[in-house]
Amino acid sequence: MSDLKSQASKNAAPGKHGGLSAEIQSRIGHQLRAIYDDVVRQGVPDRFVDLVRKLDGPATTPKAAESGNDNGQDDGRD
């Protein structure tokens, strides 16, 4: 990584500090794609798929909430 930093400073325009050349940006882009493509290919673990299905499923509401909370307790909602 320090190699990229030193190359970037050599390729920066005079008077401009910290700029990355198009070549360096391209190399970084290719490396990031290679890393993240591997992550994407791994897929989603079954436990996350199950969790999303549960969250996307029909919402079940307790009868007390449907009837206006008749249990006499204040739930803090206005």
mmCIF file of C-alpha atoms in Angstrom, residues 1-70:
data_model
loop_
_atom_site.group_PDB
_atom_site.id
_atom_site.type_symbol
_atom_site.label_atom_id
_atom_site.label_comp_id
_atom_site.label_asym_id
_atom_site.label_seq_id
_atom_site.Cartn_x
_atom_site.Cartn_y
_atom_site.Cartn_z
ATOM 1 C CA MET A 1 0.000 0.000 0.000
ATOM 2 C CA SER A 2 2.871 2.375 0.728
ATOM 3 C CA ASP A 3 4.063 1.602 -2.802
ATOM 4 C CA LEU A 4 0.803 3.011 -4.162
ATOM 5 C CA LYS A 5 1.177 6.066 -1.954
ATOM 6 C CA SER A 6 4.688 6.798 -3.189
ATOM 7 C CA GLN A 7 3.612 6.313 -6.809
ATOM 8 C CA ALA A 8 0.660 8.622 -6.254
ATOM 9 C CA SER A 9 2.863 11.393 -4.935
ATOM 10 C CA LYS A 10 5.238 11.007 -7.904
ATOM 11 C CA ASN A 11 2.345 11.189 -10.391
ATOM 12 C CA ALA A 12 0.577 14.123 -8.748
ATOM 13 C CA ALA A 13 0.555 17.368 -10.684
ATOM 14 C CA PRO A 14 2.951 20.075 -9.449
ATOM 15 C CA GLY A 15 1.341 22.115 -6.721
ATOM 16 C CA LYS A 16 -1.348 19.485 -6.204
ATOM 17 C CA HIS A 17 -0.850 17.213 -3.201
ATOM 18 C CA GLY A 18 -2.595 13.888 -2.627
ATOM 19 C CA GLY A 19 -4.036 13.309 -6.101
ATOM 20 C CA LEU A 20 -4.056 9.817 -7.570
ATOM 21 C CA SER A 21 -3.269 9.256 -11.209
ATOM 22 C CA ALA A 22 -5.756 7.463 -13.447
ATOM 23 C CA GLU A 23 -3.474 4.411 -13.486
ATOM 24 C CA ILE A 24 -3.417 4.184 -9.684
ATOM 25 C CA GLN A 25 -7.180 4.679 -9.463
ATOM 26 C CA SER A 26 -7.677 1.931 -12.027
ATOM 27 C CA ARG A 27 -5.413 -0.484 -10.140
ATOM 28 C CA ILE A 28 -7.236 0.212 -6.885
ATOM 29 C CA GLY A 29 -10.569 -0.303 -8.636
ATOM 30 C CA HIS A 30 -9.487 -3.672 -10.048
ATOM 31 C CA GLN A 31 -8.231 -4.843 -6.655
ATOM 32 C CA LEU A 32 -11.431 -3.784 -4.892
ATOM 33 C CA ARG A 33 -13.567 -5.514 -7.524
ATOM 34 C CA ALA A 34 -11.571 -8.717 -7.129
ATOM 35 C CA ILE A 35 -12.049 -8.661 -3.350
ATOM 36 C CA TYR A 36 -15.742 -7.797 -3.381
ATOM 37 C CA ASP A 37 -16.614 -10.141 -6.261
ATOM 38 C CA ASP A 38 -15.395 -12.979 -4.063
ATOM 39 C CA VAL A 39 -17.612 -11.768 -1.215
ATOM 40 C CA VAL A 40 -20.637 -11.514 -3.520
ATOM 41 C CA ARG A 41 -20.069 -15.038 -4.840
ATOM 42 C CA GLN A 42 -20.216 -16.418 -1.297
ATOM 43 C CA GLY A 43 -23.922 -15.721 -1.124
ATOM 44 C CA VAL A 44 -26.109 -14.928 1.835
ATOM 45 C CA PRO A 45 -26.061 -17.288 4.834
ATOM 46 C CA ASP A 46 -29.294 -19.226 5.377
ATOM 47 C CA ARG A 47 -29.871 -17.637 8.788
ATOM 48 C CA PHE A 48 -29.994 -14.169 7.177
ATOM 49 C CA VAL A 49 -32.360 -15.394 4.469
ATOM 50 C CA ASP A 50 -34.638 -16.829 7.178
ATOM 51 C CA LEU A 51 -34.496 -13.582 9.149
ATOM 52 C CA VAL A 52 -35.426 -11.495 6.104
ATOM 53 C CA ARG A 53 -38.332 -13.843 5.343
ATOM 54 C CA LYS A 54 -39.594 -13.435 8.908
ATOM 55 C CA LEU A 55 -39.281 -9.658 8.741
ATOM 56 C CA ASP A 56 -40.994 -9.479 5.346
ATOM 57 C CA GLY A 57 -43.799 -11.801 6.436
ATOM 58 C CA PRO A 58 -47.247 -10.658 7.506
ATOM 59 C CA ALA A 59 -47.192 -8.570 10.652
ATOM 60 C CA THR A 60 -48.902 -10.189 13.593
ATOM 61 C CA THR A 61 -50.462 -7.825 16.058
ATOM 62 C CA PRO A 62 -51.508 -8.762 19.594
ATOM 63 C CA LYS A 63 -55.262 -8.523 20.308
ATOM 64 C CA ALA A 64 -54.637 -5.885 22.980
ATOM 65 C CA ALA A 65 -53.128 -3.536 20.400
ATOM 66 C CA GLU A 66 -56.107 -4.087 18.077
ATOM 67 C CA SER A 67 -58.652 -3.367 20.796
ATOM 68 C CA GLY A 68 -56.942 -0.224 22.056
ATOM 69 C CA ASN A 69 -54.770 -1.727 24.806
ATOM 70 C CA ASP A 70 -57.500 -2.646 27.303
#
